[in-house]
Coordinates of C-alpha atoms in Angstrom, one line a residue:
M942 CA 175.8 105.0 94.0
N943 CA 174.8 101.6 92.5
R944 CA 177.0 99.4 90.2
R945 CA 175.4 100.7 87.0
E946 CA 176.0 104.3 88.0
F947 CA 179.6 103.6 88.9
L948 CA 180.3 102.1 85.5
R949 CA 178.5 104.9 83.7
N950 CA 180.1 107.7 85.5
S951 CA 183.6 106.3 85.8
G952 CA 184.4 106.7 82.1
L953 CA 186.6 103.6 82.3
A954 CA 186.8 101.5 79.1
A955 CA 188.5 98.3 78.5
A956 CA 191.7 98.5 76.5
G957 CA 193.6 95.9 74.5
T958 CA 190.5 93.9 73.5
G959 CA 191.1 94.7 69.9
A960 CA 187.6 96.0 69.3
A961 CA 185.6 99.1 70.1
L962 CA 182.1 99.1 71.6
T963 CA 179.2 100.2 69.5
T964 CA 176.7 102.5 71.2
A965 CA 173.9 104.6 69.7
A966 CA 175.2 107.6 71.7
E967 CA 178.7 107.4 70.4
G968 CA 177.8 106.4 66.9
E969 CA 180.8 104.1 66.5
T970 CA 180.9 101.3 64.1
A971 CA 181.7 97.8 65.4
P972 CA 184.3 95.8 63.6
A973 CA 183.2 93.3 60.9
A974 CA 182.1 90.0 62.3
K975 CA 185.0 88.1 60.9
Q976 CA 187.4 90.3 62.9
R977 CA 185.8 89.4 66.2
P978 CA 187.2 86.7 68.5
N979 CA 185.6 83.3 68.9
V980 CA 184.3 82.7 72.4
I981 CA 184.3 79.4 74.3
L982 CA 182.4 79.3 77.6
F983 CA 183.4 76.1 79.4
L984 CA 181.2 75.3 82.4
S985 CA 182.2 72.5 84.9
D986 CA 179.1 71.9 87.1
Q987 CA 179.7 72.1 90.9
F988 CA 183.5 72.8 90.6
R989 CA 184.8 74.5 93.8
W990 CA 187.0 77.5 93.4
D991 CA 189.6 76.0 95.7
F992 CA 190.1 72.9 93.5
V993 CA 191.9 75.0 90.9
G994 CA 195.6 74.6 91.6
A995 CA 196.3 78.2 90.6
N996 CA 194.2 79.4 93.5
E997 CA 196.8 77.9 95.9
A998 CA 194.2 76.7 98.4
N999 CA 194.4 72.9 98.0
S1000 CA 197.6 70.8 98.0
S1001 CA 196.0 67.8 96.2
T1002 CA 194.5 69.4 93.1
K1003 CA 195.9 68.5 89.7
T1004 CA 194.7 71.1 87.2
P1005 CA 197.8 71.9 85.1
H1006 CA 195.8 73.1 82.0
I1007 CA 193.5 75.4 84.0
D1008 CA 196.5 76.6 85.9
A1009 CA 198.2 77.5 82.6
M1010 CA 195.1 79.5 81.6
A1011 CA 195.4 81.4 84.9
E1012 CA 199.1 82.0 84.4
R1013 CA 198.8 83.5 80.9
G1014 CA 195.3 85.0 81.2
V1015 CA 193.2 86.6 84.0
N1016 CA 192.3 84.8 87.1
F1017 CA 189.3 86.4 89.0
T1018 CA 190.0 84.9 92.4
H1019 CA 186.8 86.2 94.1
C1020 CA 183.9 85.3 91.9
V1021 CA 180.5 84.3 93.2
T1022 CA 177.4 82.9 91.7
N1023 CA 174.3 84.9 92.3
Q1024 CA 172.2 81.8 92.8
P1025 CA 173.9 78.6 93.9
V1026 CA 171.6 76.1 92.1
C1027 CA 172.2 74.7 88.6
A1028 CA 169.3 76.1 86.6
P1029 CA 168.9 79.5 88.3
S1030 CA 172.6 80.2 88.1
R1031 CA 172.6 79.4 84.3
S1032 CA 169.6 81.7 83.8
V1033 CA 171.6 84.5 85.5
L1034 CA 174.6 83.7 83.3
F1035 CA 172.8 84.0 80.0
T1036 CA 170.4 86.9 80.7
S1037 CA 172.5 89.0 83.1
R1038 CA 169.3 89.3 85.2
Y1039 CA 168.6 87.9 88.7
A1040 CA 166.9 84.5 89.0
T1041 CA 163.7 86.0 90.3
E1042 CA 163.5 88.0 87.0
T1043 CA 164.3 85.1 84.7
E1044 CA 161.5 83.0 86.3
V1045 CA 164.0 80.3 87.0
W1046 CA 164.3 80.8 90.7
H1047 CA 164.5 77.1 91.3
N1048 CA 165.2 74.0 89.1
G1049 CA 162.2 73.2 86.9
P1050 CA 160.7 76.3 85.1
G1051 CA 161.7 77.3 81.6
M1052 CA 163.6 80.5 81.3
K1053 CA 161.5 83.6 80.5
Q1054 CA 161.6 83.8 76.7
D1055 CA 161.4 87.5 76.1
L1056 CA 164.7 88.3 77.8
P1057 CA 167.8 89.1 75.7
T1058 CA 170.3 86.3 76.0
L1059 CA 174.0 86.1 75.4
A1060 CA 173.7 83.5 72.7
A1061 CA 171.0 85.6 70.9
E1062 CA 173.1 88.7 71.1
F1063 CA 176.1 87.0 69.6
R1064 CA 174.0 85.7 66.8
K1065 CA 172.7 89.2 66.1
A1066 CA 176.3 90.3 65.6
G1067 CA 177.1 87.6 63.1
Y1068 CA 178.3 84.7 65.3
T1069 CA 177.0 81.2 65.4
S1070 CA 175.8 80.1 68.8
N1071 CA 176.4 76.5 69.7
L1072 CA 175.9 74.2 72.7
I1073 CA 177.3 70.9 73.7
G1074 CA 176.3 69.2 77.0
K1075 CA 173.9 70.2 79.7
W1076 CA 171.3 73.0 79.3
H1077 CA 168.8 72.9 82.2
L1078 CA 166.8 76.0 81.1
A1079 CA 163.9 74.3 79.4
P1080 CA 160.8 73.4 81.4
G1081 CA 161.0 70.3 83.5
A1082 CA 158.6 67.4 83.4
A1083 CA 156.3 69.1 85.9
R1084 CA 155.8 71.9 83.4
G1085 CA 155.3 69.9 80.3
G1086 CA 159.0 69.5 79.4
G1087 CA 161.5 66.9 80.3
P1088 CA 165.2 66.1 80.8
G1089 CA 166.1 65.2 77.2
A1090 CA 165.5 66.9 73.9
V1091 CA 164.9 70.6 74.0
P1092 CA 162.5 72.4 71.5
E1093 CA 164.1 75.3 69.6
Q1094 CA 162.0 77.9 71.4
W1095 CA 163.5 76.9 74.7
R1096 CA 167.2 77.0 73.6
G1097 CA 167.9 80.5 74.7
G1098 CA 169.3 81.6 71.3
F1099 CA 171.6 78.6 70.7
L1100 CA 170.2 78.0 67.2
D1101 CA 173.2 76.6 65.4
L1102 CA 174.9 73.4 66.6
W1103 CA 172.9 71.8 69.4
E1104 CA 174.1 68.6 71.0
G1105 CA 172.8 68.5 74.5
A1106 CA 170.2 67.4 77.1
N1107 CA 168.1 69.6 79.3
A1108 CA 169.1 67.7 82.4
L1109 CA 172.2 65.6 81.4
E1110 CA 172.3 63.9 84.8
H1111 CA 168.9 62.3 83.9
T1112 CA 169.7 61.2 80.4
A1113 CA 173.3 60.0 80.9
H1114 CA 175.5 58.2 83.3
P1115 CA 179.3 58.4 83.8
Y1116 CA 179.9 55.6 81.3
Y1117 CA 176.9 55.5 79.1
G1118 CA 174.0 57.8 78.0
T1119 CA 172.3 60.0 75.5
I1120 CA 172.3 63.6 74.3
Y1121 CA 170.2 65.0 71.5
D1122 CA 170.8 67.0 68.3
R1123 CA 168.9 70.0 67.1
D1124 CA 166.3 67.7 65.5
G1125 CA 165.8 65.7 68.7
K1126 CA 167.7 62.6 67.4
E1127 CA 169.7 60.6 69.9
I1128 CA 173.5 60.8 70.1
T1129 CA 174.6 57.9 72.4
Y1130 CA 177.9 56.8 74.0
K1131 CA 179.0 53.7 75.9
D1132 CA 182.1 52.5 77.7
Q1133 CA 183.5 56.0 77.7
Y1134 CA 183.7 58.5 80.5
R1135 CA 181.1 61.2 80.1
V1136 CA 183.6 64.1 80.3
D1137 CA 185.6 62.5 77.4
F1138 CA 182.5 62.1 75.3
I1139 CA 181.4 65.7 75.7
T1140 CA 185.0 66.7 74.9
D1141 CA 185.1 64.6 71.8
R1142 CA 182.0 66.5 70.5
A1143 CA 183.5 69.9 71.3
E1144 CA 186.9 69.1 69.8
K1145 CA 185.1 67.9 66.6
F1146 CA 183.3 71.3 66.4
I1147 CA 186.5 73.2 67.0
R1148 CA 188.3 71.4 64.2
E1149 CA 185.6 72.1 61.6
K1150 CA 185.9 75.0 59.2
H1151 CA 184.1 78.1 60.5
E1152 CA 183.1 80.9 58.1
K1153 CA 181.8 83.0 61.0
P1154 CA 183.1 83.6 64.5
F1155 CA 181.6 81.2 66.9
F1156 CA 180.2 81.2 70.4
L1157 CA 180.5 77.7 71.9
F1158 CA 179.0 76.7 75.3
V1159 CA 180.7 73.5 76.5
S1160 CA 178.6 72.4 79.5
Q1161 CA 180.1 69.5 81.4
L1162 CA 178.2 67.8 84.2
E1163 CA 181.2 66.7 86.2
P1164 CA 182.1 66.9 89.1
H1165 CA 178.4 67.2 89.9
Q1166 CA 177.0 64.0 91.5
Q1167 CA 175.1 61.4 89.4
N1168 CA 171.7 62.0 90.9
D1169 CA 170.2 58.5 90.7
L1170 CA 173.4 57.1 92.2
N1171 CA 173.5 59.8 94.9
R1172 CA 177.3 60.2 94.6
M1173 CA 180.1 61.7 92.5
V1174 CA 181.7 59.4 90.0
G1175 CA 185.2 60.1 88.9
P1176 CA 187.1 58.2 86.2
K1177 CA 188.0 54.6 87.1
G1178 CA 190.7 54.5 89.7
S1179 CA 190.0 57.9 91.1
A1180 CA 188.9 56.6 94.5
E1181 CA 192.2 54.8 94.9
R1182 CA 194.4 57.6 93.7
F1183 CA 192.8 60.3 95.9
I1184 CA 192.0 58.2 99.0
N1185 CA 194.1 60.4 101.3
A1186 CA 193.7 63.7 99.5
Y1187 CA 193.6 67.1 101.2
V1188 CA 190.3 68.0 103.0
P1189 CA 189.4 71.7 102.9
P1190 CA 189.1 73.2 106.3
D1191 CA 185.4 74.2 105.8
L1192 CA 184.6 70.6 105.3
R1193 CA 186.7 68.9 107.9
A1194 CA 185.0 71.0 110.6
F1195 CA 181.6 69.5 110.0
P1196 CA 179.8 66.2 109.4
G1197 CA 178.8 65.5 105.9
D1198 CA 179.6 62.9 103.2
W1199 CA 182.9 64.4 102.1
H1200 CA 184.7 61.3 103.5
Q1201 CA 183.1 59.1 100.8
Q1202 CA 182.8 61.6 98.0
L1203 CA 186.1 63.6 97.9
P1204 CA 188.2 60.9 96.1
D1205 CA 185.8 60.7 93.1
Y1206 CA 185.3 64.5 93.2
Y1207 CA 189.1 65.0 92.8
G1208 CA 189.2 62.5 89.9
A1209 CA 186.3 64.2 88.1
C1210 CA 188.0 67.6 88.5
E1211 CA 191.2 66.1 87.1
S1212 CA 189.2 64.8 84.1
I1213 CA 187.7 68.3 83.6
D1214 CA 191.2 69.8 83.5
A1215 CA 192.2 67.2 80.8
S1216 CA 189.2 68.3 78.8
V1217 CA 190.2 71.9 79.0
G1218 CA 193.7 70.9 77.8
R1219 CA 192.4 68.9 74.8
L1220 CA 190.2 71.9 73.6
Q1221 CA 193.1 74.3 74.0
K1222 CA 195.3 71.9 72.0
A1223 CA 192.7 71.7 69.3
L1224 CA 192.5 75.5 69.1
E1225 CA 196.3 75.7 68.8
E1226 CA 196.6 73.0 66.1
T1227 CA 193.9 74.7 64.0
G1228 CA 195.4 78.1 64.3
Q1229 CA 192.5 79.5 66.3
K1230 CA 194.0 79.9 69.8
D1231 CA 195.1 83.5 69.3
D1232 CA 191.6 84.4 68.1
T1233 CA 189.6 82.7 70.8
I1234 CA 188.5 83.9 74.2
F1235 CA 188.3 80.8 76.5
V1236 CA 186.4 81.0 79.8
F1237 CA 186.6 78.4 82.5
F1238 CA 184.1 78.7 85.4
S1239 CA 181.4 76.9 87.4
D1240 CA 177.8 77.6 88.1
H1241 CA 178.2 76.9 91.9
G1242 CA 180.3 75.0 94.4
C1243 CA 179.9 72.0 96.7
H1244 CA 179.7 71.7 100.4
F1245 CA 179.2 68.0 100.6
M1246 CA 176.2 68.1 103.0
T1247 CA 178.1 70.1 105.6
R1248 CA 175.8 73.1 105.5
N1249 CA 172.4 71.5 104.7
Q1250 CA 171.1 68.2 103.5
E1251 CA 172.6 68.3 100.0
Y1252 CA 175.5 69.9 98.1
K1253 CA 174.8 73.6 97.5
R1254 CA 171.9 76.0 98.1
S1255 CA 173.6 77.9 100.9
T1256 CA 175.3 81.2 101.3
H1257 CA 178.7 79.8 102.2
N1258 CA 181.9 80.1 100.1
S1259 CA 181.7 76.3 99.5
S1260 CA 178.4 77.0 97.6
V1261 CA 178.8 80.4 96.1
R1262 CA 182.5 81.0 95.4
V1263 CA 183.4 79.7 91.9
P1264 CA 186.4 79.7 89.6
F1265 CA 186.4 82.3 86.8
I1266 CA 189.5 82.2 84.5
V1267 CA 189.8 83.8 81.1
D1268 CA 192.5 83.8 78.5
G1269 CA 192.7 84.7 74.8
P1270 CA 192.7 88.1 73.0
G1271 CA 192.4 91.0 75.4
F1272 CA 192.9 88.7 78.4
N1273 CA 196.5 87.5 77.9
R1274 CA 197.8 89.7 80.7
A1275 CA 199.1 87.2 83.4
Q1276 CA 196.8 89.0 85.9
Q1277 CA 195.2 88.0 89.1
I1278 CA 192.1 90.1 90.0
N1279 CA 191.0 90.0 93.6
E1280 CA 187.9 92.3 93.3
L1281 CA 184.5 90.6 93.9
V1282 CA 182.7 89.8 90.6
G1283 CA 179.6 87.7 89.9
I1284 CA 178.1 85.4 87.3
I1285 CA 175.7 88.2 86.5
D1286 CA 178.7 90.1 85.1
F1287 CA 179.8 87.4 82.6
A1288 CA 177.5 88.2 79.7
P1289 CA 178.2 91.9 79.4
T1290 CA 181.9 91.2 79.9
L1291 CA 182.0 88.8 77.0
L1292 CA 180.0 91.1 74.7
E1293 CA 182.4 94.0 75.4
A1294 CA 185.4 91.8 74.9
A1295 CA 184.0 91.1 71.4
G1296 CA 183.4 94.7 70.7
L1297 CA 179.6 94.6 71.2
A1298 CA 177.3 96.6 73.4
A1299 CA 175.2 94.9 76.1
P1300 CA 171.4 95.3 76.2
T1301 CA 170.4 98.1 78.5
S1302 CA 168.1 95.8 80.4
W1303 CA 171.0 93.7 81.7
K1304 CA 171.9 94.2 85.3
G1305 CA 175.4 92.9 85.4
H1306 CA 178.4 94.9 84.3
S1307 CA 181.5 94.3 82.3
V1308 CA 184.6 93.5 84.5
L1309 CA 187.0 94.6 81.9
P1310 CA 187.7 98.0 83.6
L1311 CA 189.3 95.9 86.4
L1312 CA 192.1 94.9 84.0
E1313 CA 193.2 98.5 83.5
G1314 CA 194.7 99.4 86.8
M1315 CA 194.2 100.4 90.4
E1316 CA 191.9 103.4 89.9
A1317 CA 189.2 101.1 88.5
R1318 CA 189.7 98.6 91.2
K1319 CA 189.5 101.2 94.0
A1320 CA 186.1 102.3 92.6
W1321 CA 184.7 98.9 92.1
P1322 CA 181.6 98.3 94.3
N1323 CA 182.8 94.8 95.5
K1324 CA 179.3 93.7 96.5
H1325 CA 176.8 91.1 95.1
L1326 CA 173.3 89.9 95.8
I1327 CA 172.9 86.2 96.3
Q1328 CA 169.4 84.7 96.1
I1329 CA 168.9 81.3 97.9
S1330 CA 166.0 78.9 97.0
E1331 CA 164.9 75.3 97.4
S1332 CA 166.7 74.7 100.7
M1333 CA 165.1 77.8 102.1
T1334 CA 164.0 81.3 100.9
A1335 CA 166.9 83.6 101.7
R1336 CA 168.9 86.5 100.5
A1337 CA 172.6 87.4 101.1
L1338 CA 174.9 90.3 100.6
R1339 CA 178.4 89.2 99.7
T1340 CA 181.3 91.6 99.9
K1341 CA 185.1 90.9 100.1
E1342 CA 184.9 91.3 103.9
W1343 CA 181.5 90.0 104.9
T1344 CA 178.7 87.6 104.2
Y1345 CA 175.3 88.8 105.5
C1346 CA 172.4 86.4 105.1
V1347 CA 168.7 86.8 105.9
A1348 CA 166.0 84.1 105.7
D1349 CA 162.3 83.4 105.7
I1350 CA 162.2 81.2 108.9
S1351 CA 158.7 80.0 108.1
G1352 CA 160.2 77.3 106.0
A1353 CA 158.3 78.3 102.9
K1354 CA 160.1 77.6 99.7
K1355 CA 159.1 80.3 97.3
A1356 CA 160.6 82.9 94.9
A1357 CA 160.8 85.6 97.5
S1358 CA 159.4 86.7 100.9
P1359 CA 158.1 90.0 102.1
T1360 CA 159.8 89.5 105.5
Y1361 CA 163.2 88.1 106.5
L1362 CA 165.1 87.5 109.7
E1363 CA 168.8 88.1 110.1
W1364 CA 170.3 84.6 109.9
Q1365 CA 174.0 84.4 109.2
M1366 CA 176.9 86.8 109.3
Y1367 CA 180.5 85.8 108.5
D1368 CA 183.7 87.7 108.7
Q1369 CA 185.5 86.8 105.5
K1370 CA 188.8 88.3 106.5
N1371 CA 189.2 86.6 109.9
D1372 CA 187.0 83.6 109.3
P1373 CA 187.3 82.6 105.6
H1374 CA 186.1 79.1 106.3
E1375 CA 182.9 80.5 107.9
L1376 CA 183.1 78.5 111.1
V1377 CA 181.6 81.2 113.4
N1378 CA 178.2 82.8 112.8
L1379 CA 178.2 86.3 114.1
A1380 CA 174.5 87.1 113.6
G1381 CA 172.9 88.5 116.7
R1382 CA 176.0 89.3 118.6
K1383 CA 175.9 92.7 120.3
E1384 CA 179.4 93.8 119.3
Y1385 CA 178.5 93.4 115.6
A1386 CA 175.1 95.1 115.7
A1387 CA 176.4 98.3 114.0
K1388 CA 178.1 96.4 111.2
A1389 CA 174.9 94.2 110.8
K1390 CA 172.8 97.4 110.4
E1391 CA 175.2 98.7 107.7
L1392 CA 175.1 95.4 105.8
K1393 CA 171.3 95.2 106.1
A1394 CA 171.0 98.6 104.4
E1395 CA 173.3 97.5 101.5
L1396 CA 171.4 94.2 101.1
L1397 CA 168.1 96.0 100.9
E1398 CA 169.5 98.3 98.2
L1399 CA 170.7 95.4 96.1
M1400 CA 167.3 93.6 96.6
A1401 CA 165.6 96.7 95.3
Y1402 CA 167.9 96.7 92.3
A1403 CA 166.7 93.2 91.6
G1404 CA 163.1 94.3 91.8
E1405 CA 162.4 93.0 95.3
S1406 CA 160.9 94.7 98.3
A1407 CA 161.1 93.3 101.8
T1408 CA 161.7 94.1 105.5
I1409 CA 164.4 92.5 107.6
S1410 CA 164.2 91.9 111.3
D1411 CA 167.3 91.9 113.5
A1412 CA 168.5 88.6 114.9
T1413 CA 166.8 87.9 118.2
L1414 CA 170.0 87.7 120.3
Y1415 CA 170.3 91.5 120.2
P1416 CA 169.4 93.0 123.6

C-alpha cells in the first residue's frame, strides 16, 4: 500500500484545526475566508535540524524563540527534504510534487508553470499570498532569467506583496544589498545585517491591517553561505562568541571546512532565532497570534564539505534532515512527533489546517493525522524518496531505521538515470552519524534487497523507471 492509499483508507481526519475540509464527494462547505487562520511559512536556508535547541542534539545552540515554538506547538523531529538543493527543494515544497516533475531538478530552471502551487491555492480560497526574501524558482541567467527581479508569471502564485530576489545570495551581501518589489523596483539596505532587513520587511507586513487572511512566505538566506565570499557570515562578533562551540559528531569525524565556518554559522542561526522572536512578538502585539499558523523549517541542511566538495547534495542526515516546527491554531498541542515526514507533505498539511482540500495531483500527504494518536502513527508509512542532483545523479530511500542510496556511477549529472548501482546504506538506529557504509556487505544483503524494492516503488510513484544493480562486494 502506498502513502496515498494509506491516507485514503485510514479514515483519519485531523481534529482541532477549527475548520472542516471541503471535498466534492462529501459536499461540505468550507468556512468563510475571514474565519481561516493566517499562515506564515518561515524558511531559514541551510539550517541543520540539530542546531535547534529543542532537538537536544547540540549543547551550543541558542534558539530560545524556536524552542518556545516547539514547546507549545508541534515539533516534527524526523523531517527530511526530498531534494537537498535550494531550488529543487523549494519546488517540491510549493507543488507537492517531486523535483523531476517540477522541472527544477537542479538550480537554474524555472518551475513548471502549469502545476498547482500552495500560494495559488491559498489565493483561490480568499487569501492574499505574499513573499519576502529569496525565491529561486524563476529561470536563471542561463535560461533567460536572472538573480534579481522576478516577472509575475514566474512567481508561483505569490501575486500580492512581493519583496524578493530570485537568488538573494547574488543580489545581496550580509550587510548591504537589494531586493525587488512587484514592479521590479529596487529596495536596498546598507549597514544592517541581512536577516534583520528581511525581518523588518516581514514585521511591517504583519503590523499592517489585513482585510483577508494572509499567507506569508518569509525566506531568509542565512545561515547559507555567501556564495561570492565562499563562507558563512554571521552577525559581527559571531566568530569570537562561538570560537569553541560544539562540533556535531558527523562533522568532527571527517575533513571539511567546519573548523572555519561553524562560528559564523552558529551566529547566523542565533540571528534567525531572533527574527522568529520578532515576528512572533509582532503577531502578539497586533492580536493575530492566536489566529496564525507559524511554520519554521529549512530547505536542506549543511555538511560543511565533509561528504562532497560543497555543503549539501548528499543523502546524509547533515544534508537531508531539517527542522519542522509548527505552532498556532490546531497545533498548540505541546507535541513531539517522531514519525518520518517530508517537505513534499507541507503544502497539503497547511491547506488541510486551513480547512481546504489539496489538489488531487499533489503527491505529498497531510501530516495532521499524526497529531491524533498512536493508531495513526502506527499506520504511517515512514518512508520517503530523496532525489540527488548536481553532485551526482542518485536516489535514496529514507526510513526511520535506514538510508539506502543508489547512484549513477558514470558521473553524469542529469535529471534521472535508467540504471543505478547500490552506493550507500546506513543503519540509522545504530549509526545515526552515518560513519559506516554498509553497502555491499554480505550480512546486509537481505535487508538491502528489501530496501531496493521499496525504493523502486517510490521511484515509480514519482514517475521514474530504472534498474538497480547490487553493490559489487556481494559474493
